[in-house]
Short mmCIF file of C-alpha atoms and ligand atoms in Angstrom, two decimals:
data_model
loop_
_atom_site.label_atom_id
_atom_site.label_comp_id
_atom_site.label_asym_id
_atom_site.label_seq_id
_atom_site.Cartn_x
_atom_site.Cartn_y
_atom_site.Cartn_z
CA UNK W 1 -72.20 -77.03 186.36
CA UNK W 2 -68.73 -78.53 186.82
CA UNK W 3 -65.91 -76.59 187.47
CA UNK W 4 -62.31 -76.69 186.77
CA UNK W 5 -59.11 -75.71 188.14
CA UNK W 6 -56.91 -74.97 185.46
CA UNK W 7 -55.62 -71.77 186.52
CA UNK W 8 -55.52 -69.70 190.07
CA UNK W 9 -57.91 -67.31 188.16
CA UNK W 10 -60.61 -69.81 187.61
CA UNK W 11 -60.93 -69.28 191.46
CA UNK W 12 -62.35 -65.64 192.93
CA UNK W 13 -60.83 -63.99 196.14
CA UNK W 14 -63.81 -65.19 198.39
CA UNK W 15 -62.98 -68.72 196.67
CA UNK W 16 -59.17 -68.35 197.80
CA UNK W 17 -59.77 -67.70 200.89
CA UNK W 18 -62.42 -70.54 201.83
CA UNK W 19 -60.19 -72.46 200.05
CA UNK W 20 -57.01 -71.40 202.49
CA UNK W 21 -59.98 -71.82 205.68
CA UNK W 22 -60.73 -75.35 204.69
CA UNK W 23 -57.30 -76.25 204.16
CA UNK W 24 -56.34 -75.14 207.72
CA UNK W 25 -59.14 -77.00 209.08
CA UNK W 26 -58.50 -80.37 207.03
CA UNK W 27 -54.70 -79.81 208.29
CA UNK W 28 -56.08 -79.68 211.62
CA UNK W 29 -58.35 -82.75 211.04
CA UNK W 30 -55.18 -84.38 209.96
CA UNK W 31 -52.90 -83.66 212.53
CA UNK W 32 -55.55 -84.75 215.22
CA UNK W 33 -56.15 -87.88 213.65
CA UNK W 34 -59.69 -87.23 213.30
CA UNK W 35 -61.94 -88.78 210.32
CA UNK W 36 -62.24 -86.12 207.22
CA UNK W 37 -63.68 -88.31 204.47
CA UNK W 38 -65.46 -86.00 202.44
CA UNK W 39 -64.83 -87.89 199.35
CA UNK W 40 -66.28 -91.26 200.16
CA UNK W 41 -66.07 -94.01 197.82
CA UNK W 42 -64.97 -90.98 195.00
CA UNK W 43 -62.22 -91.08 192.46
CA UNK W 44 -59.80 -88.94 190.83
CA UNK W 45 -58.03 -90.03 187.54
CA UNK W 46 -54.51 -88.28 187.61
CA UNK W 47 -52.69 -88.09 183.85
CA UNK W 48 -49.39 -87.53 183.78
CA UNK W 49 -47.64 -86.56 180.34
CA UNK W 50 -44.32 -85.52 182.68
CA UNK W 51 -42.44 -86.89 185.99
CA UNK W 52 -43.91 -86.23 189.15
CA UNK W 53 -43.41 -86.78 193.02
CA UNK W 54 -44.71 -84.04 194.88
CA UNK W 55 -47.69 -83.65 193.03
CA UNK W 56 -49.00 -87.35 192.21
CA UNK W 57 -48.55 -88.41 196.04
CA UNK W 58 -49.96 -85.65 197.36
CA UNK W 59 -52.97 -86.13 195.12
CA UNK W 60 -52.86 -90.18 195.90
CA UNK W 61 -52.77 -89.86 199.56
CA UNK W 62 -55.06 -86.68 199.63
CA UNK W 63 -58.02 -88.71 198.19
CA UNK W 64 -57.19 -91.93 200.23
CA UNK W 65 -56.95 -89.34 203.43
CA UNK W 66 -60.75 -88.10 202.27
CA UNK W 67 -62.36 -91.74 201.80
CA UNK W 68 -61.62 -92.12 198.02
CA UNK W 69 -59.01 -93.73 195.10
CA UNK W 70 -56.61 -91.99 192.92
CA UNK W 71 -55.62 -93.62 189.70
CA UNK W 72 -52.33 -93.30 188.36
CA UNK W 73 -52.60 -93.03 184.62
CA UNK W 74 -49.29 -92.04 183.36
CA UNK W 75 -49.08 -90.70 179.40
CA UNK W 76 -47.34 -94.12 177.91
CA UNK W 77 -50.25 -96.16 179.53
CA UNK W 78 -53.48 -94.70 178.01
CA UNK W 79 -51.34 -93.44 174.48
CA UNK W 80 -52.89 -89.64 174.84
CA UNK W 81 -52.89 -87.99 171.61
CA UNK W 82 -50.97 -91.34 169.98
CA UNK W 83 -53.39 -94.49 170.60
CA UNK W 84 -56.34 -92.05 171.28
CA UNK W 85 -57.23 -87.88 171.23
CA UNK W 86 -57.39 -85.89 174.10
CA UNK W 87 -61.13 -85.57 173.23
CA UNK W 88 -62.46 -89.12 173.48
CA UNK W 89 -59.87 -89.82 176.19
CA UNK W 90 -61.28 -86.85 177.92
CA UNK W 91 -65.02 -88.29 177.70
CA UNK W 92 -63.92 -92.16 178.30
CA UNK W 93 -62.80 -90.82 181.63
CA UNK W 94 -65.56 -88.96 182.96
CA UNK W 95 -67.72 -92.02 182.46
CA UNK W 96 -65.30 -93.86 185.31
CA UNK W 97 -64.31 -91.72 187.49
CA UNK W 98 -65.40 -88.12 189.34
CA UNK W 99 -62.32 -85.76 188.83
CA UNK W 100 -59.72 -85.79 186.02
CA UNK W 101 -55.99 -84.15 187.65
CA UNK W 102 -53.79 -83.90 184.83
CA UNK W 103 -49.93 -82.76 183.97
CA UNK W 104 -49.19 -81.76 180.33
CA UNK W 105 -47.09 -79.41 178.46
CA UNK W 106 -49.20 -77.27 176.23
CA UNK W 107 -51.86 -75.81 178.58
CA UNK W 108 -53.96 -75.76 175.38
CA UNK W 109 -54.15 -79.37 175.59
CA UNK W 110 -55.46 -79.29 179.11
CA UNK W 111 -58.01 -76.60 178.01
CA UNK W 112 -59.07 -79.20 175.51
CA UNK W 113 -59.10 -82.41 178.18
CA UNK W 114 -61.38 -79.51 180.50
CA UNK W 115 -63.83 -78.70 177.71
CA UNK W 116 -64.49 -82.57 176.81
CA UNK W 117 -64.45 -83.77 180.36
CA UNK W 118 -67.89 -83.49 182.21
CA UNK W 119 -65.80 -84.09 185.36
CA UNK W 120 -63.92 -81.10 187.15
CA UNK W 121 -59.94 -81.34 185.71
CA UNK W 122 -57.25 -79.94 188.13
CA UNK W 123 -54.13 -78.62 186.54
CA UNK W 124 -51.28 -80.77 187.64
CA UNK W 125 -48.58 -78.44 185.58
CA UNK W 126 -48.64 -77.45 182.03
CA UNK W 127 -46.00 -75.56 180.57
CA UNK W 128 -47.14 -72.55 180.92
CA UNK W 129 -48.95 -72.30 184.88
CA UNK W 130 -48.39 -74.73 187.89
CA UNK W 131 -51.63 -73.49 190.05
CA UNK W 132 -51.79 -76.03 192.76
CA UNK W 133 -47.86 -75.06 193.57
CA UNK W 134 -48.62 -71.37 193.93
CA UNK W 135 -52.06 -71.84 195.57
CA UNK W 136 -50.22 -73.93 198.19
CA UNK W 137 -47.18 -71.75 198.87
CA UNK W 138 -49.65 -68.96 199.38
CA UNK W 139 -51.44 -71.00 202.08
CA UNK W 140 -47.82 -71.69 203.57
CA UNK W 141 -47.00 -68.26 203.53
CA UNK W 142 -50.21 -67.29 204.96
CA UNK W 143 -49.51 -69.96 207.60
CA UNK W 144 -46.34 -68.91 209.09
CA UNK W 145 -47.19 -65.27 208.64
CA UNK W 146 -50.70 -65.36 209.75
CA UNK W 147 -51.02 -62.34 207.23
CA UNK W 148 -50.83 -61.59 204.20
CA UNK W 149 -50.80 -57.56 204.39
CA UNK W 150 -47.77 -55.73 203.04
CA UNK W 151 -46.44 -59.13 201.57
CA UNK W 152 -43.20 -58.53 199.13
CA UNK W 153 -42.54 -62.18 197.42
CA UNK W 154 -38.74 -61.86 195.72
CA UNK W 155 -38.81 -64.40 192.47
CA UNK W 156 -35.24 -64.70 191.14
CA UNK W 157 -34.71 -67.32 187.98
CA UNK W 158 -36.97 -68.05 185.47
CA UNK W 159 -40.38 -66.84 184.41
CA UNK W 160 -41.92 -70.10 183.85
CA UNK W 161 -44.88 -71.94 184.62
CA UNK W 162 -44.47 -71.47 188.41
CA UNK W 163 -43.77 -67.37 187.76
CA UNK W 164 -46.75 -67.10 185.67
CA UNK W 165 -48.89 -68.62 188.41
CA UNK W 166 -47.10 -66.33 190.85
CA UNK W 167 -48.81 -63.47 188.96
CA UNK W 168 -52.09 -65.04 188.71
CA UNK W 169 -52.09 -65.40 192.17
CA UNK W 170 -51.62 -61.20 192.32
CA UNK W 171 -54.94 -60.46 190.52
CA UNK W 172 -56.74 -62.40 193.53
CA UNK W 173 -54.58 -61.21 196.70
CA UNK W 174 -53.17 -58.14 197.37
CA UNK W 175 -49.50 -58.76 197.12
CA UNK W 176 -46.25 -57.35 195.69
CA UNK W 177 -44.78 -59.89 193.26
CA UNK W 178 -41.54 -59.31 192.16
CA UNK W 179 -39.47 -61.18 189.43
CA UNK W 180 -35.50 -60.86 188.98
CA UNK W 181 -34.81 -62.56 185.41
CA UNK W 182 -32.70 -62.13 182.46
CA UNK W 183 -34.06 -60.36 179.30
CA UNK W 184 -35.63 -62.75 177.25
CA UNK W 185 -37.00 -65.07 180.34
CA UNK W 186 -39.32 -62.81 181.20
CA UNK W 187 -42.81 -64.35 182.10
CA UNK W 188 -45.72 -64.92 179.76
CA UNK W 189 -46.69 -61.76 178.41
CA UNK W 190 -50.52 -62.12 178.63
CA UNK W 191 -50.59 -63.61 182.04
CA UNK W 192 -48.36 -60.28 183.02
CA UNK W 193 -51.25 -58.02 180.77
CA UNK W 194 -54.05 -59.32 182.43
CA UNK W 195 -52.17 -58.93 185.65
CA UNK W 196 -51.88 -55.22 184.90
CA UNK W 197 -55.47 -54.75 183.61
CA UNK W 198 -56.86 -56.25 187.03
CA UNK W 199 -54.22 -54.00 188.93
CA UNK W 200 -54.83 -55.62 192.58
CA UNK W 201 -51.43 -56.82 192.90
CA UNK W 202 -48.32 -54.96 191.77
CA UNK W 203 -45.98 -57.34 189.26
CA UNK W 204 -42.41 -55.50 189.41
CA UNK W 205 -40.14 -57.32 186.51
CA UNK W 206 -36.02 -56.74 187.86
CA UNK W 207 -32.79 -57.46 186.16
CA UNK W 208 -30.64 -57.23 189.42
CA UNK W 209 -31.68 -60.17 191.83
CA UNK W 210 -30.42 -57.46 194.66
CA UNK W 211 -32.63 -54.95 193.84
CA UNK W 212 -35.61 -57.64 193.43
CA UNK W 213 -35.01 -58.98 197.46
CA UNK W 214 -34.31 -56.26 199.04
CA UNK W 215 -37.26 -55.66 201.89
CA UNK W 216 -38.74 -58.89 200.28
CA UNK W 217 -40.00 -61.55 202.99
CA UNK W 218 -40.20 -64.16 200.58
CA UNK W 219 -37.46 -65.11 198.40
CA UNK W 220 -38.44 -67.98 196.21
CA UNK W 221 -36.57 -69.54 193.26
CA UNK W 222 -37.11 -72.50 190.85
CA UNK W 223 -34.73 -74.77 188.13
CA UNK W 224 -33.55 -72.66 185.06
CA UNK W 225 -34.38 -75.70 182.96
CA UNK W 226 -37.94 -77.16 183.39
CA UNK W 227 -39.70 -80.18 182.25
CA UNK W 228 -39.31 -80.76 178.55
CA UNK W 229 -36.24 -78.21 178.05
CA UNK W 230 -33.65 -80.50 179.77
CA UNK W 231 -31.39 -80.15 176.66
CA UNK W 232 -30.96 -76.23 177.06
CA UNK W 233 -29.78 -76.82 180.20
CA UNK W 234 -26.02 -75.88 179.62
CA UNK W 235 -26.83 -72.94 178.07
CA UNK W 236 -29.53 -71.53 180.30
CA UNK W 237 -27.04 -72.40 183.34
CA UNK W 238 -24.36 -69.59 181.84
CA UNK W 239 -27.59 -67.01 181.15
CA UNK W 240 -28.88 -67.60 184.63
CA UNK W 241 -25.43 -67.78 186.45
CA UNK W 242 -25.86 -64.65 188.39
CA UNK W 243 -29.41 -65.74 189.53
CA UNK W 244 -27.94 -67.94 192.04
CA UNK W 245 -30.08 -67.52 195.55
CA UNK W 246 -27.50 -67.74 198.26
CA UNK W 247 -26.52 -66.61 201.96
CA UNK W 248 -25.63 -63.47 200.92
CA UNK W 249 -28.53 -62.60 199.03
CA UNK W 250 -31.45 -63.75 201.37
CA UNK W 251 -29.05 -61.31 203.59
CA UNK W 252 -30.49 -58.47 201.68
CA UNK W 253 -34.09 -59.43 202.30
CA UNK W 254 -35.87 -58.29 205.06
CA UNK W 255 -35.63 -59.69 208.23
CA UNK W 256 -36.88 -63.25 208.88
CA UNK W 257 -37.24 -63.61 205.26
CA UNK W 258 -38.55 -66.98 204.36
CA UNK W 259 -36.45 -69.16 201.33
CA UNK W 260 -38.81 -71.10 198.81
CA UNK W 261 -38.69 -73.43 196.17
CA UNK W 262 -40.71 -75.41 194.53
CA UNK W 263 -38.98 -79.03 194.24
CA UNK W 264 -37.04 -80.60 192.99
CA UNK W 265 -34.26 -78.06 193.26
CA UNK W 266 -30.58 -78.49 191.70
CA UNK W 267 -28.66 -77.59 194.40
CA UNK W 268 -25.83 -75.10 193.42
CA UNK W 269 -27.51 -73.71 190.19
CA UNK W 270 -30.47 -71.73 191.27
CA UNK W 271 -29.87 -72.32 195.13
CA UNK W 272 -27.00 -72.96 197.53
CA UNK W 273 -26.78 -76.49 199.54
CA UNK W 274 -26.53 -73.86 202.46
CA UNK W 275 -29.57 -71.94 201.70
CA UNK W 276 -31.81 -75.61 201.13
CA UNK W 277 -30.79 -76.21 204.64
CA UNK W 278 -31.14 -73.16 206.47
CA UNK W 279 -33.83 -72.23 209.64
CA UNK W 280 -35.57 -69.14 207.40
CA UNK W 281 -36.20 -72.80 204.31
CA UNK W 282 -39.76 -73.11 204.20
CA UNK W 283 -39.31 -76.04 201.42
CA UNK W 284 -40.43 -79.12 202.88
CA UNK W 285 -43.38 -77.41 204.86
CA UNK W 286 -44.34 -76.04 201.24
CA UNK W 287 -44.19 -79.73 199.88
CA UNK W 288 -46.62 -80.96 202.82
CA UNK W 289 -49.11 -78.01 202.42
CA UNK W 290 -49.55 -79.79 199.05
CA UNK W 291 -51.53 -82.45 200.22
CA UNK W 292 -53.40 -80.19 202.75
CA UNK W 293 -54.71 -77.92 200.00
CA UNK W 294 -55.29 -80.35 197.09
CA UNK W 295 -57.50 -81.84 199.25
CA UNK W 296 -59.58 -78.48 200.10
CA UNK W 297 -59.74 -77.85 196.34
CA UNK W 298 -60.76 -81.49 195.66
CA UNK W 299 -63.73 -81.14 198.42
CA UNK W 300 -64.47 -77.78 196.63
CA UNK W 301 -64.49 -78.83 193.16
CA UNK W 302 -65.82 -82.57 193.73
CA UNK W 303 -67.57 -82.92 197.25
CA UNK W 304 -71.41 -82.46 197.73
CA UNK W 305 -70.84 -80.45 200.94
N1 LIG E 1 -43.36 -79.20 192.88
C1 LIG E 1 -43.86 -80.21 192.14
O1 LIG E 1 -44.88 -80.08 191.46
O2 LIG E 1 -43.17 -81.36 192.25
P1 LIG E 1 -43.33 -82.66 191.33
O3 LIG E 1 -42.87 -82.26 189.95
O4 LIG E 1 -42.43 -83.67 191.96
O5 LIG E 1 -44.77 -83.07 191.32
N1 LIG E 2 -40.84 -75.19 186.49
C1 LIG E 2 -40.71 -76.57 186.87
C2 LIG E 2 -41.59 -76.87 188.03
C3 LIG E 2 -41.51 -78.29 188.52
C4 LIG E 2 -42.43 -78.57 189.68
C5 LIG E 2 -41.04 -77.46 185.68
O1 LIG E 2 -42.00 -77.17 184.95
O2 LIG E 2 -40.35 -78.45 185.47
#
Protein backbone atom coordinates (compact mmCIF):
# COMPACT_ATOMS: atom_id res chain seq x y z
CA UNK A 1 0.00 0.00 0.00
CA UNK A 2 1.17 3.56 -0.70
CA UNK A 3 2.00 5.81 1.82
CA UNK A 4 1.88 9.43 2.40
CA UNK A 5 3.60 12.10 4.12
CA UNK A 6 1.22 14.56 5.06
CA UNK A 7 2.06 15.03 8.53
CA UNK A 8 5.31 14.12 10.89
CA UNK A 9 2.79 11.69 12.56
CA UNK A 10 2.13 9.64 9.52
CA UNK A 11 5.79 8.57 10.32
CA UNK A 12 6.57 6.25 13.71
CA UNK A 13 9.75 6.85 15.91
CA UNK A 14 11.65 3.81 14.33
CA UNK A 15 10.52 5.57 10.91
CA UNK A 16 12.17 8.99 12.15
CA UNK A 17 15.03 7.75 12.93
CA UNK A 18 15.89 5.54 9.70
CA UNK A 19 14.72 8.37 8.13
CA UNK A 20 17.47 10.82 10.02
CA UNK A 21 20.19 7.47 9.29
CA UNK A 22 19.53 7.58 5.61
CA UNK A 23 19.65 11.16 5.39
CA UNK A 24 23.16 11.26 6.98
CA UNK A 25 24.28 8.66 4.72
CA UNK A 26 22.79 10.26 1.38
CA UNK A 27 24.54 13.61 2.81
CA UNK A 28 27.57 11.67 2.95
CA UNK A 29 27.03 10.16 -0.56
CA UNK A 30 26.65 13.71 -1.59
CA UNK A 31 29.44 15.33 -0.20
CA UNK A 32 31.79 12.50 -1.57
CA UNK A 33 30.54 12.79 -4.87
CA UNK A 34 29.58 9.30 -5.00
CA UNK A 35 26.50 7.93 -7.23
CA UNK A 36 23.09 7.69 -4.97
CA UNK A 37 20.44 7.18 -7.65
CA UNK A 38 17.89 5.38 -5.94
CA UNK A 39 15.19 6.88 -7.92
CA UNK A 40 16.17 5.98 -11.43
CA UNK A 41 14.24 7.09 -14.28
CA UNK A 42 11.28 8.08 -11.35
CA UNK A 43 9.22 11.21 -11.12
CA UNK A 44 7.73 13.43 -8.68
CA UNK A 45 4.91 15.93 -9.67
CA UNK A 46 5.31 18.98 -7.24
CA UNK A 47 1.88 21.36 -7.02
CA UNK A 48 2.24 24.47 -5.80
CA UNK A 49 -0.98 26.58 -4.81
CA UNK A 50 1.70 29.18 -2.90
CA UNK A 51 5.41 30.68 -3.56
CA UNK A 52 8.20 28.58 -2.95
CA UNK A 53 12.14 28.49 -3.03
CA UNK A 54 13.43 26.40 -0.46
CA UNK A 55 11.11 23.77 -0.85
CA UNK A 56 10.55 23.34 -4.81
CA UNK A 57 14.51 23.31 -5.40
CA UNK A 58 15.25 21.19 -2.88
CA UNK A 59 12.65 18.76 -4.16
CA UNK A 60 13.92 19.49 -8.02
CA UNK A 61 17.48 18.88 -7.37
CA UNK A 62 16.81 16.06 -4.73
CA UNK A 63 15.20 13.83 -7.44
CA UNK A 64 17.71 14.88 -10.22
CA UNK A 65 20.58 14.07 -7.37
CA UNK A 66 18.70 10.36 -7.04
CA UNK A 67 18.44 9.56 -10.96
CA UNK A 68 14.89 11.01 -11.51
CA UNK A 69 12.62 14.34 -12.81
CA UNK A 70 10.65 16.73 -10.82
CA UNK A 71 7.84 18.55 -12.48
CA UNK A 72 6.99 21.90 -11.62
CA UNK A 73 3.25 22.24 -11.74
CA UNK A 74 2.40 25.47 -10.21
CA UNK A 75 -1.62 26.12 -9.22
CA UNK A 76 -2.40 28.70 -12.33
CA UNK A 77 -1.00 25.98 -14.77
CA UNK A 78 -3.17 22.85 -14.14
CA UNK A 79 -6.45 25.30 -12.79
CA UNK A 80 -6.80 23.04 -9.37
CA UNK A 81 -10.17 23.29 -8.04
CA UNK A 82 -11.06 26.06 -11.07
CA UNK A 83 -10.45 24.20 -14.57
CA UNK A 84 -10.53 20.77 -12.74
CA UNK A 85 -11.22 19.14 -8.86
CA UNK A 86 -8.67 18.11 -6.70
CA UNK A 87 -10.14 14.59 -7.22
CA UNK A 88 -9.66 13.93 -10.94
CA UNK A 89 -6.53 16.09 -10.85
CA UNK A 90 -5.41 13.87 -8.09
CA UNK A 91 -6.02 10.56 -10.28
CA UNK A 92 -4.79 12.24 -13.77
CA UNK A 93 -1.52 12.49 -11.94
CA UNK A 94 -0.87 9.24 -10.57
CA UNK A 95 -1.31 7.81 -14.04
CA UNK A 96 2.07 10.00 -15.08
CA UNK A 97 4.10 10.18 -12.61
CA UNK A 98 5.31 8.13 -9.15
CA UNK A 99 5.00 10.75 -6.27
CA UNK A 100 2.65 13.77 -6.01
CA UNK A 101 4.62 16.78 -3.51
CA UNK A 102 2.16 19.36 -3.07
CA UNK A 103 1.78 23.02 -1.24
CA UNK A 104 -1.80 24.19 -0.45
CA UNK A 105 -3.60 26.10 2.11
CA UNK A 106 -6.37 24.06 3.57
CA UNK A 107 -4.65 20.80 4.66
CA UNK A 108 -8.12 19.32 3.99
CA UNK A 109 -7.50 19.77 0.45
CA UNK A 110 -4.26 17.87 0.58
CA UNK A 111 -6.06 15.10 2.58
CA UNK A 112 -8.36 15.00 -0.39
CA UNK A 113 -5.35 15.10 -3.29
CA UNK A 114 -3.78 11.95 -0.72
CA UNK A 115 -7.00 9.92 -0.68
CA UNK A 116 -7.51 10.15 -4.67
CA UNK A 117 -3.88 9.80 -5.52
CA UNK A 118 -2.63 6.10 -5.78
CA UNK A 119 0.86 7.68 -5.66
CA UNK A 120 2.54 8.63 -2.20
CA UNK A 121 1.77 12.77 -1.76
CA UNK A 122 4.39 14.69 0.38
CA UNK A 123 3.15 17.74 2.16
CA UNK A 124 4.93 20.70 0.74
CA UNK A 125 3.04 23.24 3.38
CA UNK A 126 -0.57 23.61 4.02
CA UNK A 127 -1.83 26.07 6.28
CA UNK A 128 -2.03 24.35 9.01
CA UNK A 129 1.54 21.86 9.24
CA UNK A 130 4.87 22.33 7.25
CA UNK A 131 6.35 18.59 7.98
CA UNK A 132 9.29 18.43 5.71
CA UNK A 133 10.57 21.90 7.53
CA UNK A 134 10.36 20.43 11.01
CA UNK A 135 11.49 16.90 9.99
CA UNK A 136 14.61 18.61 8.57
CA UNK A 137 15.47 21.02 11.37
CA UNK A 138 15.26 18.03 13.63
CA UNK A 139 17.87 16.20 11.52
CA UNK A 140 19.98 19.57 11.72
CA UNK A 141 19.65 19.73 15.22
CA UNK A 142 20.44 16.20 15.64
CA UNK A 143 23.46 16.91 13.41
CA UNK A 144 25.28 19.53 15.22
CA UNK A 145 24.27 18.10 18.55
CA UNK A 146 24.83 14.53 17.84
CA UNK A 147 21.94 14.10 20.50
CA UNK A 148 18.90 14.67 21.00
CA UNK A 149 18.61 13.91 24.95
CA UNK A 150 17.52 16.73 27.24
CA UNK A 151 16.70 18.91 24.07
CA UNK A 152 14.73 22.36 25.09
CA UNK A 153 13.60 23.97 21.52
CA UNK A 154 12.48 27.89 22.46
CA UNK A 155 9.59 28.87 19.67
CA UNK A 156 8.87 32.60 19.99
CA UNK A 157 6.17 34.16 17.27
CA UNK A 158 3.45 32.55 15.87
CA UNK A 159 1.74 29.20 16.26
CA UNK A 160 1.35 28.43 12.72
CA UNK A 161 1.87 25.77 10.39
CA UNK A 162 5.60 25.42 11.27
CA UNK A 163 4.57 25.44 15.35
CA UNK A 164 2.03 22.87 14.82
CA UNK A 165 4.57 20.61 13.14
CA UNK A 166 6.97 21.49 15.96
CA UNK A 167 4.50 19.63 18.23
CA UNK A 168 3.94 16.80 16.00
CA UNK A 169 7.38 16.26 15.97
CA UNK A 170 7.09 15.90 20.17
CA UNK A 171 4.73 12.88 20.05
CA UNK A 172 7.63 10.97 18.06
CA UNK A 173 10.93 12.28 19.94
CA UNK A 174 11.43 12.96 23.29
CA UNK A 175 11.82 16.66 23.40
CA UNK A 176 10.75 19.79 25.32
CA UNK A 177 8.90 22.12 22.92
CA UNK A 178 8.24 25.33 24.05
CA UNK A 179 6.12 28.16 22.41
CA UNK A 180 6.24 32.01 23.49
CA UNK A 181 3.05 33.62 21.67
CA UNK A 182 0.44 36.10 22.25
CA UNK A 183 -3.08 35.00 23.41
CA UNK A 184 -5.04 34.28 20.58
CA UNK A 185 -1.94 32.85 18.32
CA UNK A 186 -1.73 30.04 20.12
CA UNK A 187 -1.21 26.79 17.99
CA UNK A 188 -3.87 24.50 16.63
CA UNK A 189 -5.73 23.20 19.39
CA UNK A 190 -6.05 19.53 18.29
CA UNK A 191 -2.55 19.14 17.12
CA UNK A 192 -1.64 20.51 20.90
CA UNK A 193 -4.57 17.68 22.32
CA UNK A 194 -3.21 14.93 20.63
CA UNK A 195 0.19 16.12 21.68
CA UNK A 196 -0.95 15.83 25.29
CA UNK A 197 -2.83 12.50 24.90
CA UNK A 198 0.50 10.84 23.45
CA UNK A 199 2.49 12.64 26.36
CA UNK A 200 6.17 11.72 24.97
CA UNK A 201 7.15 15.17 24.52
CA UNK A 202 6.29 18.03 26.88
CA UNK A 203 4.49 21.18 24.81
CA UNK A 204 4.96 24.25 27.35
CA UNK A 205 2.68 27.30 25.78
CA UNK A 206 4.57 30.93 27.31
CA UNK A 207 3.48 34.49 27.11
CA UNK A 208 6.98 35.96 28.06
CA UNK A 209 9.55 35.08 25.20
CA UNK A 210 12.19 35.29 28.35
CA UNK A 211 10.74 32.84 30.27
CA UNK A 212 10.20 30.53 27.01
CA UNK A 213 14.41 30.65 26.18
CA UNK A 214 15.73 30.55 29.11
CA UNK A 215 18.01 27.09 29.34
CA UNK A 216 16.59 26.54 25.76
CA UNK A 217 19.37 25.34 23.14
CA UNK A 218 17.30 26.06 20.34
CA UNK A 219 15.70 29.27 19.79
CA UNK A 220 13.75 29.24 16.59
CA UNK A 221 11.33 31.85 15.19
CA UNK A 222 9.24 32.31 11.98
CA UNK A 223 7.21 35.50 10.02
CA UNK A 224 4.14 36.79 12.04
CA UNK A 225 2.31 36.91 8.72
CA UNK A 226 2.37 33.67 6.61
CA UNK A 227 1.35 32.73 3.20
CA UNK A 228 -2.15 33.86 2.39
CA UNK A 229 -2.48 36.45 5.46
CA UNK A 230 -0.12 39.07 3.90
CA UNK A 231 -2.87 41.73 4.43
CA UNK A 232 -2.88 41.35 8.38
CA UNK A 233 0.45 42.06 8.32
CA UNK A 234 0.34 45.62 9.96
CA UNK A 235 -1.65 44.55 12.52
CA UNK A 236 -0.06 41.29 13.54
CA UNK A 237 3.41 43.33 13.47
CA UNK A 238 2.01 45.66 16.63
CA UNK A 239 0.53 42.18 18.42
CA UNK A 240 3.81 40.42 17.89
CA UNK A 241 6.15 43.48 18.57
CA UNK A 242 7.61 42.14 21.71
CA UNK A 243 8.31 38.72 20.03
CA UNK A 244 11.27 40.11 18.41
CA UNK A 245 14.33 37.35 18.69
CA UNK A 246 17.41 39.41 19.24
CA UNK A 247 21.05 39.50 20.87
CA UNK A 248 19.79 39.95 24.02
CA UNK A 249 17.38 37.32 24.11
CA UNK A 250 19.37 34.31 22.60
CA UNK A 251 21.62 35.78 25.67
CA UNK A 252 19.18 34.19 27.97
CA UNK A 253 19.35 30.79 26.35
CA UNK A 254 21.65 28.37 27.35
CA UNK A 255 24.96 28.31 26.32
CA UNK A 256 25.84 27.65 22.65
CA UNK A 257 22.28 28.00 21.90
CA UNK A 258 21.60 27.52 18.27
CA UNK A 259 19.22 30.49 16.30
CA UNK A 260 16.62 29.01 13.71
CA UNK A 261 14.33 30.02 11.23
CA UNK A 262 12.65 28.72 8.73
CA UNK A 263 13.08 31.12 5.54
CA UNK A 264 12.34 33.50 4.29
CA UNK A 265 12.72 35.67 7.36
CA UNK A 266 11.81 39.58 7.55
CA UNK A 267 14.64 40.80 9.06
CA UNK A 268 13.81 43.24 11.98
CA UNK A 269 10.22 41.92 12.70
CA UNK A 270 10.58 38.51 14.12
CA UNK A 271 14.53 38.52 14.01
CA UNK A 272 17.40 41.00 14.20
CA UNK A 273 19.84 41.52 10.97
CA UNK A 274 22.42 40.76 13.85
CA UNK A 275 20.97 37.59 15.03
CA UNK A 276 20.52 36.21 10.95
CA UNK A 277 24.19 36.70 10.88
CA UNK A 278 25.56 35.47 13.94
CA UNK A 279 28.14 32.14 14.58
CA UNK A 280 25.30 30.27 17.04
CA UNK A 281 22.62 30.89 13.07
CA UNK A 282 22.01 27.52 12.03
CA UNK A 283 19.70 28.99 9.02
CA UNK A 284 21.34 28.23 5.92
CA UNK A 285 22.62 24.71 7.16
CA UNK A 286 18.75 24.16 7.98
CA UNK A 287 17.89 25.23 4.29
CA UNK A 288 20.55 22.60 2.86
CA UNK A 289 19.41 19.71 5.19
CA UNK A 290 16.26 20.20 3.07
CA UNK A 291 17.43 18.58 0.17
CA UNK A 292 19.34 15.91 2.21
CA UNK A 293 16.17 14.70 3.92
CA UNK A 294 13.53 15.10 1.18
CA UNK A 295 15.48 12.86 -0.54
CA UNK A 296 15.59 10.08 2.38
CA UNK A 297 11.80 10.46 2.63
CA UNK A 298 11.42 10.27 -1.18
CA UNK A 299 13.62 6.85 -1.20
CA UNK A 300 11.35 5.82 1.76
CA UNK A 301 8.07 6.61 0.43
CA UNK A 302 8.88 5.92 -3.44
CA UNK A 303 12.11 3.67 -3.82
CA UNK A 304 11.93 -0.20 -4.12
CA UNK A 305 14.92 -0.59 -1.76
N1 LIG B 1 11.09 27.15 4.35
C1 LIG B 1 10.41 26.98 3.20
O1 LIG B 1 9.57 26.10 3.06
O2 LIG B 1 10.76 27.85 2.23
P1 LIG B 1 9.99 28.10 0.85
O3 LIG B 1 8.66 28.70 1.21
O4 LIG B 1 10.87 29.05 0.10
O5 LIG B 1 9.82 26.79 0.16
N1 LIG C 1 4.72 29.95 8.21
C1 LIG C 1 5.28 30.27 6.93
C2 LIG C 1 6.32 29.28 6.56
C3 LIG C 1 6.99 29.54 5.23
C4 LIG C 1 8.01 28.49 4.88
C5 LIG C 1 4.17 30.33 5.88
O1 LIG C 1 3.28 29.47 5.91
O2 LIG C 1 4.19 31.22 5.05
Amino acid sequence: MKKDFLSITDLTTNEVWSLFELAKELKAKYVRGEAHQYLKDQTLGMVFLKPSTRTRISFEVGMFQLGGHALYLPADDIGLEKREAFSDVARVISGYVDGIMARMFGHEDIIELARYASVPVINGLTDLLHPCQVISDMFTIWEYRRTLDDLVVAYIGDGNNVANSWINMSTRLPFTFRIACPEGYEPNAEVEAYARSVNLGRVEIYREPKEAVRGAHVIYTDVWASMGQEQELEKRKKIFKNYLVDSALLSLAARDARFMHCLPAHRGDEVTHEVMESPSSLIFTQAENRMHVQKALLVMLMGKR
